[in-house]
PDB file of C-alpha atoms and ligand atoms in Angstrom:
ATOM      1  CA  MET A 141      19.623 -69.375  30.509  1.00 54.00           C
ATOM      2  CA  SER A 142      18.442 -68.410  27.004  1.00 66.00           C
ATOM      3  CA  LYS A 143      15.072 -67.318  25.736  1.00 85.00           C
ATOM      4  CA  LYS A 144      13.735 -67.230  22.686  1.00 95.00           C
ATOM      5  CA  LYS A 145      14.217 -63.325  20.821  1.00 98.00           C
ATOM      6  CA  MET A 146      10.375 -62.646  19.617  1.00 97.00           C
ATOM      7  CA  SER A 147       9.593 -61.544  16.180  1.00 97.00           C
ATOM      8  CA  ILE A 148       7.290 -58.940  15.657  1.00 97.00           C
ATOM      9  CA  LEU A 149       4.179 -61.358  14.070  1.00 96.00           C
ATOM     10  CA  ASP A 150       4.388 -62.563  18.293  1.00 98.00           C
ATOM     11  CA  PHE A 151       3.155 -58.733  18.652  1.00 98.00           C
ATOM     12  CA  LYS A 152      -0.335 -59.484  17.705  1.00 96.00           C
ATOM     13  CA  LYS A 153      -0.560 -62.978  18.146  1.00 97.00           C
ATOM     14  CA  TYR A 154       0.446 -62.674  21.810  1.00 98.00           C
ATOM     15  CA  LYS A 155      -2.724 -60.521  22.051  1.00 98.00           C
ATOM     16  CA  GLU A 156      -4.374 -62.512  20.804  1.00 97.00           C
ATOM     17  CA  GLU A 157      -3.220 -64.764  23.186  1.00 98.00           C
ATOM     18  CA  GLY A 158      -4.338 -62.901  25.941  1.00 97.00           C
ATOM     19  CA  LYS A 159      -0.231 -63.837  27.133  1.00 97.00           C
ATOM     20  CA  LYS A 160       1.052 -60.433  28.439  1.00 97.00           C
ATOM     21  CA  ILE A 161       4.292 -59.478  28.418  1.00 97.00           C
ATOM     22  CA  THR A 162       6.885 -56.533  29.808  1.00 98.00           C
ATOM     23  CA  TYR A 163       8.946 -54.235  27.520  1.00 97.00           C
ATOM     24  CA  VAL A 164      11.788 -52.153  30.024  1.00 98.00           C
ATOM     25  CA  THR A 165      14.871 -49.898  29.007  1.00 98.00           C
ATOM     26  CA  ALA A 166      18.300 -49.915  28.820  1.00 98.00           C
ATOM     27  CA  TYR A 167      21.190 -48.080  27.232  1.00 98.00           C
ATOM     28  CA  ASP A 168      24.398 -49.248  28.144  1.00 98.00           C
ATOM     29  CA  TYR A 169      26.035 -53.028  27.051  1.00 98.00           C
ATOM     30  CA  THR A 170      25.393 -54.411  30.996  1.00 98.00           C
ATOM     31  CA  MET A 171      22.498 -53.288  31.792  1.00 98.00           C
ATOM     32  CA  ALA A 172      21.463 -54.643  28.284  1.00 98.00           C
ATOM     33  CA  SER A 173      22.868 -58.006  29.115  1.00 98.00           C
ATOM     34  CA  ILE A 174      21.027 -57.914  32.699  1.00 98.00           C
ATOM     35  CA  VAL A 175      17.651 -57.741  31.023  1.00 98.00           C
ATOM     36  CA  ASN A 176      18.702 -60.407  28.196  1.00 98.00           C
ATOM     37  CA  ASP A 177      18.876 -62.781  30.858  1.00 98.00           C
ATOM     38  CA  SER A 178      15.741 -62.026  32.804  1.00 98.00           C
ATOM     39  CA  ASP A 179      12.258 -63.184  31.634  1.00 98.00           C
ATOM     40  CA  THR A 180      11.220 -59.694  29.827  1.00 98.00           C
ATOM     41  CA  GLU A 181      10.495 -59.848  25.911  1.00 98.00           C
ATOM     42  CA  VAL A 182      10.960 -56.074  24.920  1.00 98.00           C
ATOM     43  CA  ILE A 183      13.682 -53.493  25.648  1.00 98.00           C
ATOM     44  CA  LEU A 184      13.501 -50.307  24.616  1.00 98.00           C
ATOM     45  CA  VAL A 185      16.784 -47.343  24.102  1.00 98.00           C
ATOM     46  CA  GLY A 186      14.174 -44.986  24.772  1.00 98.00           C
ATOM     47  CA  ASP A 187      15.130 -41.230  24.617  1.00 98.00           C
ATOM     48  CA  SER A 188      14.562 -40.799  28.819  1.00 96.00           C
ATOM     49  CA  LEU A 189      18.699 -41.994  28.266  1.00 97.00           C
ATOM     50  CA  GLY A 190      18.278 -37.571  27.753  1.00 97.00           C
ATOM     51  CA  MET A 191      17.285 -37.464  31.774  1.00 94.00           C
ATOM     52  CA  ILE A 192      18.624 -41.077  32.860  1.00 95.00           C
ATOM     53  CA  MET A 193      22.349 -41.389  31.512  1.00 96.00           C
ATOM     54  CA  LEU A 194      22.980 -37.710  30.529  1.00 97.00           C
ATOM     55  CA  GLY A 195      21.286 -36.028  33.510  1.00 95.00           C
ATOM     56  CA  TYR A 196      19.214 -33.368  31.008  1.00 95.00           C
ATOM     57  CA  SER A 197      16.722 -31.974  32.467  1.00 92.00           C
ATOM     58  CA  GLY A 198      14.270 -33.631  29.706  1.00 92.00           C
ATOM     59  CA  THR A 199      14.487 -35.487  26.129  1.00 95.00           C
ATOM     60  CA  ILE A 200      14.123 -32.317  24.212  1.00 95.00           C
ATOM     61  CA  ASN A 201      18.007 -32.156  23.521  1.00 96.00           C
ATOM     62  CA  VAL A 202      18.817 -35.639  23.379  1.00 98.00           C
ATOM     63  CA  THR A 203      19.944 -36.363  19.435  1.00 98.00           C
ATOM     64  CA  MET A 204      20.407 -39.509  16.553  1.00 98.00           C
ATOM     65  CA  ASP A 205      23.830 -39.649  17.149  1.00 98.00           C
ATOM     66  CA  ASP A 206      23.355 -40.015  21.077  1.00 98.00           C
ATOM     67  CA  MET A 207      20.549 -42.649  20.092  1.00 98.00           C
ATOM     68  CA  ILE A 208      22.694 -44.790  17.861  1.00 98.00           C
ATOM     69  CA  HIS A 209      25.546 -44.125  20.419  1.00 98.00           C
ATOM     70  CA  HIS A 210      23.341 -45.842  23.468  1.00 98.00           C
ATOM     71  CA  ILE A 211      21.493 -48.707  20.877  1.00 98.00           C
ATOM     72  CA  LYS A 212      24.196 -50.506  19.324  1.00 98.00           C
ATOM     73  CA  PRO A 213      25.882 -51.831  22.863  1.00 98.00           C
ATOM     74  CA  VAL A 214      21.876 -52.014  23.776  1.00 99.00           C
ATOM     75  CA  VAL A 215      21.803 -54.873  20.591  1.00 98.00           C
ATOM     76  CA  LYS A 216      25.168 -56.334  21.448  1.00 98.00           C
ATOM     77  CA  GLY A 217      24.210 -56.910  24.631  1.00 98.00           C
ATOM     78  CA  ALA A 218      20.129 -59.028  23.904  1.00 98.00           C
ATOM     79  CA  PRO A 219      20.101 -61.003  21.860  1.00 98.00           C
ATOM     80  CA  ASP A 220      17.410 -62.599  22.418  1.00 98.00           C
ATOM     81  CA  THR A 221      15.715 -59.782  22.497  1.00 98.00           C
ATOM     82  CA  PHE A 222      13.545 -57.635  20.846  1.00 98.00           C
ATOM     83  CA  VAL A 223      15.201 -54.214  20.907  1.00 98.00           C
ATOM     84  CA  ILE A 224      13.649 -51.092  19.630  1.00 98.00           C
ATOM     85  CA  GLY A 225      15.312 -47.786  18.768  1.00 98.00           C
ATOM     86  CA  ASP A 226      13.889 -44.818  20.068  1.00 98.00           C
ATOM     87  CA  MET A 227      13.383 -42.265  17.582  1.00 98.00           C
ATOM     88  CA  PRO A 228      14.864 -37.598  19.317  1.00 98.00           C
ATOM     89  CA  PHE A 229      12.542 -35.140  19.328  1.00 97.00           C
ATOM     90  CA  GLY A 230      13.176 -33.235  15.644  1.00 97.00           C
ATOM     91  CA  SER A 231      14.243 -36.202  13.951  1.00 98.00           C
ATOM     92  CA  TYR A 232      11.110 -37.665  11.970  1.00 97.00           C
ATOM     93  CA  ASN A 233       8.382 -33.872  12.318  1.00 93.00           C
ATOM     94  CA  GLU A 234       9.830 -32.256   9.085  1.00 96.00           C
ATOM     95  CA  SER A 235       9.001 -33.987   6.604  1.00 96.00           C
ATOM     96  CA  ILE A 236       8.111 -37.594   5.144  1.00 97.00           C
ATOM     97  CA  GLU A 237      11.715 -38.333   3.810  1.00 98.00           C
ATOM     98  CA  GLN A 238      13.480 -36.702   7.436  1.00 98.00           C
ATOM     99  CA  ALA A 239      11.467 -39.718   8.887  1.00 98.00           C
ATOM    100  CA  ILE A 240      12.789 -42.081   6.904  1.00 98.00           C
ATOM    101  CA  HIS A 241      16.512 -41.298   6.087  1.00 98.00           C
ATOM    102  CA  ASN A 242      16.659 -41.425  10.277  1.00 98.00           C
ATOM    103  CA  CYS A 243      14.544 -44.189  10.681  1.00 98.00           C
ATOM    104  CA  SER A 244      16.595 -45.852   8.354  1.00 98.00           C
ATOM    105  CA  ARG A 245      19.501 -44.549   9.056  1.00 98.00           C
ATOM    106  CA  MET A 246      18.850 -45.839  13.509  1.00 98.00           C
ATOM    107  CA  MET A 247      17.668 -48.900  11.485  1.00 98.00           C
ATOM    108  CA  LYS A 248      20.527 -49.783   9.222  1.00 98.00           C
ATOM    109  CA  GLU A 249      23.954 -48.726  11.840  1.00 98.00           C
ATOM    110  CA  THR A 250      22.840 -50.470  14.655  1.00 98.00           C
ATOM    111  CA  LEU A 251      20.645 -53.393  14.100  1.00 98.00           C
ATOM    112  CA  CYS A 252      17.648 -51.941  16.136  1.00 98.00           C
ATOM    113  CA  ASP A 253      14.688 -54.191  15.290  1.00 98.00           C
ATOM    114  CA  ALA A 254      12.346 -51.179  15.593  1.00 98.00           C
ATOM    115  CA  ILE A 255      11.884 -47.937  15.689  1.00 98.00           C
ATOM    116  CA  LYS A 256       9.364 -45.608  18.584  1.00 98.00           C
ATOM    117  CA  LEU A 257       8.359 -42.260  17.685  1.00 98.00           C
ATOM    118  CA  GLU A 258       5.250 -40.385  19.636  1.00 97.00           C
ATOM    119  CA  GLY A 259       2.330 -39.191  17.984  1.00 97.00           C
ATOM    120  CA  GLY A 260      -1.422 -39.605  17.249  1.00 97.00           C
ATOM    121  CA  ALA A 261      -3.491 -39.541  14.285  1.00 97.00           C
ATOM    122  CA  LYS A 262      -1.259 -36.260  11.974  1.00 96.00           C
ATOM    123  CA  TYR A 263       1.600 -38.874  12.187  1.00 97.00           C
ATOM    124  CA  ALA A 264      -0.094 -41.661  10.552  1.00 98.00           C
ATOM    125  CA  PRO A 265       0.020 -40.832   6.638  1.00 98.00           C
ATOM    126  CA  MET A 266       3.983 -40.539   7.208  1.00 98.00           C
ATOM    127  CA  ILE A 267       3.862 -43.645   9.682  1.00 98.00           C
ATOM    128  CA  LYS A 268       2.708 -45.995   6.455  1.00 98.00           C
ATOM    129  CA  GLU A 269       5.823 -44.848   4.193  1.00 98.00           C
ATOM    130  CA  LEU A 270       7.804 -45.826   7.251  1.00 98.00           C
ATOM    131  CA  VAL A 271       6.361 -48.769   6.871  1.00 98.00           C
ATOM    132  CA  LYS A 272       6.003 -49.207   2.924  1.00 98.00           C
ATOM    133  CA  ALA A 273       9.595 -48.561   3.475  1.00 98.00           C
ATOM    134  CA  GLY A 274      10.155 -51.923   5.174  1.00 98.00           C
ATOM    135  CA  ILE A 275      10.295 -50.310   9.075  1.00 98.00           C
ATOM    136  CA  PRO A 276       8.374 -51.797  12.163  1.00 98.00           C
ATOM    137  CA  VAL A 277       7.020 -48.569  14.170  1.00 98.00           C
ATOM    138  CA  CYS A 278       5.807 -48.677  17.093  1.00 98.00           C
ATOM    139  CA  GLY A 279       3.677 -45.367  18.276  1.00 98.00           C
ATOM    140  CA  HIS A 280       3.169 -43.489  21.317  1.00 98.00           C
ATOM    141  CA  ILE A 281      -0.033 -41.715  22.655  1.00 98.00           C
ATOM    142  CA  GLY A 282      -1.049 -40.420  26.030  1.00 97.00           C
ATOM    143  CA  LEU A 283       1.414 -38.522  27.557  1.00 96.00           C
ATOM    144  CA  THR A 284       4.149 -38.003  24.981  1.00 94.00           C
ATOM    145  CA  PRO A 285       6.888 -36.319  26.781  1.00 91.00           C
ATOM    146  CA  GLN A 286       8.813 -34.534  23.068  1.00 92.00           C
ATOM    147  CA  THR A 287       5.356 -32.145  23.856  1.00 88.00           C
ATOM    148  CA  THR A 288       4.888 -32.024  27.382  1.00 80.00           C
ATOM    149  CA  THR A 289       5.524 -28.205  26.960  1.00 78.00           C
ATOM    150  CA  SER A 290       2.465 -28.454  24.797  1.00 78.00           C
ATOM    151  CA  LEU A 291       0.659 -30.804  27.157  1.00 78.00           C
ATOM    152  CA  GLY A 292       1.037 -28.234  30.106  1.00 75.00           C
ATOM    153  CA  GLY A 293       3.675 -30.384  31.610  1.00 77.00           C
ATOM    154  CA  PHE A 294       4.115 -34.046  32.954  1.00 83.00           C
ATOM    155  CA  LYS A 295      -0.394 -34.644  33.413  1.00 89.00           C
ATOM    156  CA  VAL A 296      -2.409 -37.576  33.272  1.00 94.00           C
ATOM    157  CA  GLN A 297      -3.589 -37.292  29.587  1.00 94.00           C
ATOM    158  CA  GLY A 298      -7.770 -38.645  28.103  1.00 96.00           C
ATOM    159  CA  GLY A 299      -8.517 -37.274  31.272  1.00 96.00           C
ATOM    160  CA  THR A 300     -12.562 -36.247  29.936  1.00 97.00           C
ATOM    161  CA  PRO A 301     -14.342 -37.638  27.242  1.00 98.00           C
ATOM    162  CA  GLU A 302     -13.100 -35.958  24.174  1.00 97.00           C
ATOM    163  CA  SER A 303      -9.923 -35.927  25.248  1.00 97.00           C
ATOM    164  CA  ALA A 304     -10.211 -40.390  25.754  1.00 98.00           C
ATOM    165  CA  LYS A 305     -12.110 -40.603  22.415  1.00 98.00           C
ATOM    166  CA  GLN A 306      -9.647 -38.640  20.908  1.00 98.00           C
ATOM    167  CA  LEU A 307      -6.581 -41.367  22.635  1.00 98.00           C
ATOM    168  CA  ILE A 308      -9.394 -44.131  20.736  1.00 98.00           C
ATOM    169  CA  GLU A 309      -9.317 -41.726  17.071  1.00 98.00           C
ATOM    170  CA  ASP A 310      -5.650 -41.953  17.445  1.00 98.00           C
ATOM    171  CA  ALA A 311      -4.660 -45.862  17.994  1.00 98.00           C
ATOM    172  CA  LYS A 312      -7.404 -46.792  14.922  1.00 98.00           C
ATOM    173  CA  ALA A 313      -5.286 -44.500  13.014  1.00 98.00           C
ATOM    174  CA  LEU A 314      -1.518 -46.303  14.011  1.00 98.00           C
ATOM    175  CA  GLU A 315      -3.043 -49.387  13.598  1.00 98.00           C
ATOM    176  CA  GLU A 316      -4.545 -48.157  10.261  1.00 98.00           C
ATOM    177  CA  ALA A 317      -1.033 -47.010   9.535  1.00 98.00           C
ATOM    178  CA  GLY A 318       0.784 -50.884   9.898  1.00 98.00           C
ATOM    179  CA  CYS A 319       2.616 -49.836  13.357  1.00 98.00           C
ATOM    180  CA  PHE A 320       2.614 -53.397  15.180  1.00 98.00           C
ATOM    181  CA  GLY A 321       2.055 -51.497  18.695  1.00 98.00           C
ATOM    182  CA  ILE A 322       1.348 -48.781  20.757  1.00 98.00           C
ATOM    183  CA  VAL A 323       2.823 -47.346  24.117  1.00 98.00           C
ATOM    184  CA  LEU A 324       0.336 -45.956  26.241  1.00 98.00           C
ATOM    185  CA  GLU A 325       1.680 -43.328  28.758  1.00 98.00           C
ATOM    186  CA  CYS A 326      -0.135 -42.182  31.789  1.00 97.00           C
ATOM    187  CA  VAL A 327      -3.988 -42.159  30.921  1.00 98.00           C
ATOM    188  CA  PRO A 328      -6.850 -43.390  33.718  1.00 98.00           C
ATOM    189  CA  SER A 329      -7.183 -47.173  34.056  1.00 98.00           C
ATOM    190  CA  VAL A 330     -10.612 -46.325  32.104  1.00 98.00           C
ATOM    191  CA  VAL A 331      -9.014 -44.997  28.996  1.00 98.00           C
ATOM    192  CA  GLY A 332      -6.711 -47.713  29.276  1.00 98.00           C
ATOM    193  CA  GLU A 333      -8.772 -50.555  28.586  1.00 98.00           C
ATOM    194  CA  ALA A 334     -10.962 -48.403  26.489  1.00 98.00           C
ATOM    195  CA  ILE A 335      -8.422 -47.931  24.475  1.00 98.00           C
ATOM    196  CA  THR A 336      -7.023 -51.742  24.321  1.00 98.00           C
ATOM    197  CA  LYS A 337     -10.075 -52.877  23.108  1.00 98.00           C
ATOM    198  CA  ALA A 338     -10.800 -50.317  21.047  1.00 98.00           C
ATOM    199  CA  VAL A 339      -7.544 -52.247  18.142  1.00 98.00           C
ATOM    200  CA  SER A 340      -6.444 -55.106  17.799  1.00 98.00           C
ATOM    201  CA  ILE A 341      -2.698 -54.040  18.249  1.00 98.00           C
ATOM    202  CA  PRO A 342      -1.045 -54.326  21.456  1.00 98.00           C
ATOM    203  CA  ILE A 343      -0.980 -51.497  23.914  1.00 98.00           C
ATOM    204  CA  PHE A 344       2.456 -51.029  25.806  1.00 98.00           C
ATOM    205  CA  GLY A 345       1.295 -49.516  28.709  1.00 98.00           C
ATOM    206  CA  ILE A 346       3.456 -46.919  30.883  1.00 98.00           C
ATOM    207  CA  GLY A 347       0.601 -46.097  34.257  1.00 98.00           C
ATOM    208  CA  ALA A 348      -2.067 -46.348  32.212  1.00 98.00           C
ATOM    209  CA  GLY A 349      -3.411 -49.185  34.121  1.00 98.00           C
ATOM    210  CA  PRO A 350      -3.823 -52.967  34.687  1.00 98.00           C
ATOM    211  CA  HIS A 351      -5.996 -53.787  31.339  1.00 98.00           C
ATOM    212  CA  VAL A 352      -3.206 -53.330  28.846  1.00 98.00           C
ATOM    213  CA  ASP A 353      -1.507 -55.838  27.120  1.00 98.00           C
ATOM    214  CA  CYS A 354       2.142 -54.932  28.294  1.00 97.00           C
ATOM    215  CA  GLN A 355       3.207 -53.312  30.755  1.00 98.00           C
ATOM    216  CA  VAL A 356       6.143 -50.770  30.547  1.00 98.00           C
ATOM    217  CA  LEU A 357       8.750 -49.332  33.072  1.00 98.00           C
ATOM    218  CA  VAL A 358      12.164 -47.577  32.939  1.00 97.00           C
ATOM    219  CA  THR A 359      14.396 -50.459  34.420  1.00 98.00           C
ATOM    220  CA  GLN A 360      16.793 -47.960  36.094  1.00 96.00           C
ATOM    221  CA  ASP A 361      13.240 -46.575  37.863  1.00 96.00           C
ATOM    222  CA  LEU A 362      11.421 -50.009  38.831  1.00 97.00           C
ATOM    223  CA  LEU A 363      15.186 -51.323  40.239  1.00 97.00           C
ATOM    224  CA  GLY A 364      15.189 -47.826  42.203  1.00 96.00           C
ATOM    225  CA  MET A 365      18.497 -46.700  40.642  1.00 94.00           C
ATOM    226  CA  TYR A 366      17.608 -42.848  40.062  1.00 88.00           C
ATOM    227  CA  GLY A 367      17.461 -41.375  41.879  1.00 78.00           C
ATOM    228  CA  ASP A 368      16.261 -37.544  41.002  1.00 76.00           C
ATOM    229  CA  PHE A 369      11.829 -38.634  40.359  1.00 77.00           C
ATOM    230  CA  LYS A 370       9.412 -40.922  40.876  1.00 84.00           C
ATOM    231  CA  PRO A 371       6.001 -41.386  39.373  1.00 90.00           C
ATOM    232  CA  LYS A 372       3.229 -42.499  40.658  1.00 93.00           C
ATOM    233  CA  PHE A 373       2.707 -45.597  39.006  1.00 96.00           C
ATOM    234  CA  VAL A 374       6.403 -46.765  38.941  1.00 96.00           C
ATOM    235  CA  LYS A 375       6.440 -49.980  41.344  1.00 96.00           C
ATOM    236  CA  LEU A 376       9.562 -50.466  43.278  1.00 96.00           C
ATOM    237  CA  TYR A 377      11.192 -53.639  42.870  1.00 97.00           C
ATOM    238  CA  ALA A 378      14.217 -53.187  44.145  1.00 97.00           C
ATOM    239  CA  HIS A 379      16.076 -50.240  45.699  1.00 96.00           C
ATOM    240  CA  ILE A 380      19.677 -50.660  44.318  1.00 97.00           C
ATOM    241  CA  ARG A 381      20.789 -47.973  44.814  1.00 96.00           C
ATOM    242  CA  GLU A 382      21.238 -48.002  48.994  1.00 96.00           C
ATOM    243  CA  GLU A 383      23.077 -50.768  48.010  1.00 97.00           C
ATOM    244  CA  MET A 384      25.508 -49.609  45.963  1.00 97.00           C
ATOM    245  CA  VAL A 385      25.672 -46.680  48.486  1.00 98.00           C
ATOM    246  CA  ARG A 386      26.060 -49.739  50.746  1.00 98.00           C
ATOM    247  CA  ALA A 387      28.813 -51.290  48.891  1.00 98.00           C
ATOM    248  CA  LEU A 388      30.835 -48.135  47.580  1.00 98.00           C
ATOM    249  CA  ASN A 389      31.205 -47.124  51.277  1.00 98.00           C
ATOM    250  CA  GLU A 390      31.770 -50.069  52.454  1.00 98.00           C
ATOM    251  CA  PHE A 391      34.978 -50.386  49.690  1.00 98.00           C
ATOM    252  CA  HIS A 392      35.466 -46.989  51.647  1.00 98.00           C
ATOM    253  CA  ARG A 393      35.848 -47.888  55.161  1.00 98.00           C
ATOM    254  CA  GLU A 394      37.932 -51.181  54.244  1.00 98.00           C
ATOM    255  CA  THR A 395      40.883 -48.585  52.362  1.00 98.00           C
ATOM    256  CA  GLU A 396      40.868 -46.549  54.931  1.00 98.00           C
ATOM    257  CA  GLU A 397      41.131 -49.278  57.544  1.00 98.00           C
ATOM    258  CA  GLY A 398      43.415 -51.066  55.783  1.00 98.00           C
ATOM    259  CA  ILE A 399      40.969 -53.871  55.472  1.00 98.00           C
ATOM    260  CA  PHE A 400      41.197 -54.474  51.500  1.00 98.00           C
ATOM    261  CA  PRO A 401      42.701 -55.559  49.374  1.00 98.00           C
ATOM    262  CA  SER A 402      44.105 -58.714  51.465  1.00 97.00           C
ATOM    263  CA  GLU A 403      46.189 -61.723  50.499  1.00 97.00           C
ATOM    264  CA  GLU A 404      42.890 -63.041  49.217  1.00 97.00           C
ATOM    265  CA  TYR A 405      42.310 -60.082  46.251  1.00 98.00           C
ATOM    266  CA  SER A 406      46.586 -59.593  46.055  1.00 97.00           C
ATOM    267  CA  PHE A 407      49.423 -61.281  43.870  1.00 97.00           C
ATOM    268  CA  ASN A 408      51.424 -63.069  46.220  1.00 95.00           C
ATOM    269  CA  LYS A 409      54.232 -64.247  44.010  1.00 95.00           C
ATOM    270  CA  LYS A 410      57.202 -63.271  46.205  1.00 95.00           C
ATOM    271  CA  VAL A 411      59.558 -61.458  43.904  1.00 96.00           C
ATOM    272  CA  GLU A 412      63.249 -60.503  45.225  1.00 96.00           C
ATOM    273  CA  ILE A 413      63.810 -56.740  44.877  1.00 95.00           C
ATOM    274  CA  PRO A 414      67.086 -55.750  43.663  1.00 96.00           C
ATOM    275  CA  GLU A 415      68.481 -53.568  46.397  1.00 89.00           C
TER     276      GLU A 415
HETATM  277  O1  KIV B1702      12.095 -42.545  26.501  1.00 64.58           O
HETATM  278  C1  KIV B1702      11.152 -43.330  26.708  1.00 64.58           C
HETATM  279  O2  KIV B1702      12.203 -44.808  27.892  1.00 64.58           O
HETATM  280  C2  KIV B1702      10.047 -43.987  26.901  1.00 64.58           C
HETATM  281  C3  KIV B1702       9.195 -44.443  27.606  1.00 64.58           C
HETATM  282  C4  KIV B1702       8.830 -43.826  28.635  1.00 64.58           C
HETATM  283  C5  KIV B1702       7.978 -45.551  27.115  1.00 64.58           C
HETATM  284  O3  KIV B1702       9.239 -43.799  25.772  1.00 64.58           O
END
C-alpha cells in the first residue's frame, strides 16, 4: 500500500482542518519499512535510541554519529513517511554556529526532512537562525528527557499555574521563531489543551492528553517490544515481545527435537558424495 508523504506545509493545514495524525519512532531499516507500510504520517528517529537500541540508561551519551548512523537506514526504509532526526544532547546548545553546523550536518548526511531539538523560549533566537538557514525545526517542551536531571527526574510538567503559563509562553516563542510543530511531553491534559489552543502550529503530544493535534508514541513501547519500562501514557496495541520469545522458544524446541529443518526447509537435490 502506498501513501502520500506529508510536506512541511501540511502540518499547519492539518491543524486547521482538525485532522489528527500519528508520529512514532523508528531507529532501523526494518522498523522504518514497517511504519512506512502503515498509515502513520511521521517518523521520529529519537535519541531514545540510546535506551531502546543501545541499552543506555538515558539519552545524554547519545552522539551525533549514533544519530546519523540510525537516521540513514530509516530514511531509506520509509520513503513515503516524513522523517525527523533528533538532535542529541550537547550538539546544539553551545552556540548558534554549533547548532547550524550540526543540524545542517544531520540533514545533509541523512537526508531527513527536519530536525527536532529540546528547549523552550530561551532557544527561540537560535531556532530563528536555524529556520533562516533553511532547516525545518520541530520543538520539544514539557518533559525534556535530555534535561531530566535538572527537572528532578521523569515527572509530569506544567502541574502548577506558573509552570503551565511558562509552557504556553515557550510554545508561543517557538512558534514565533519558526518551528513547524512542537512535541509536548508529559503534561496534564488541560495544559495540553491550553497549549494546543494558544498556537497555530500543531502540538505533537506524548503523555499530553487527548486534546492535542497529534499523538506520539515510541513504536517499541506501543508494540510491547521494550521490556524495561512502561510509562503510564503508553497503551499497548500489541504484545510483540511475548510473540517473539514464543517464536524463538518454538525454534529452540524444534531444533532440540530434530523437527526443524524438515524436508520443506532443506535442499533435497540428490548428490553422489565420493567415498
Ligand atoms: O527521543 C524520543 O523518542 C523523543 C520522543 C519521546 C518524542 O523525543
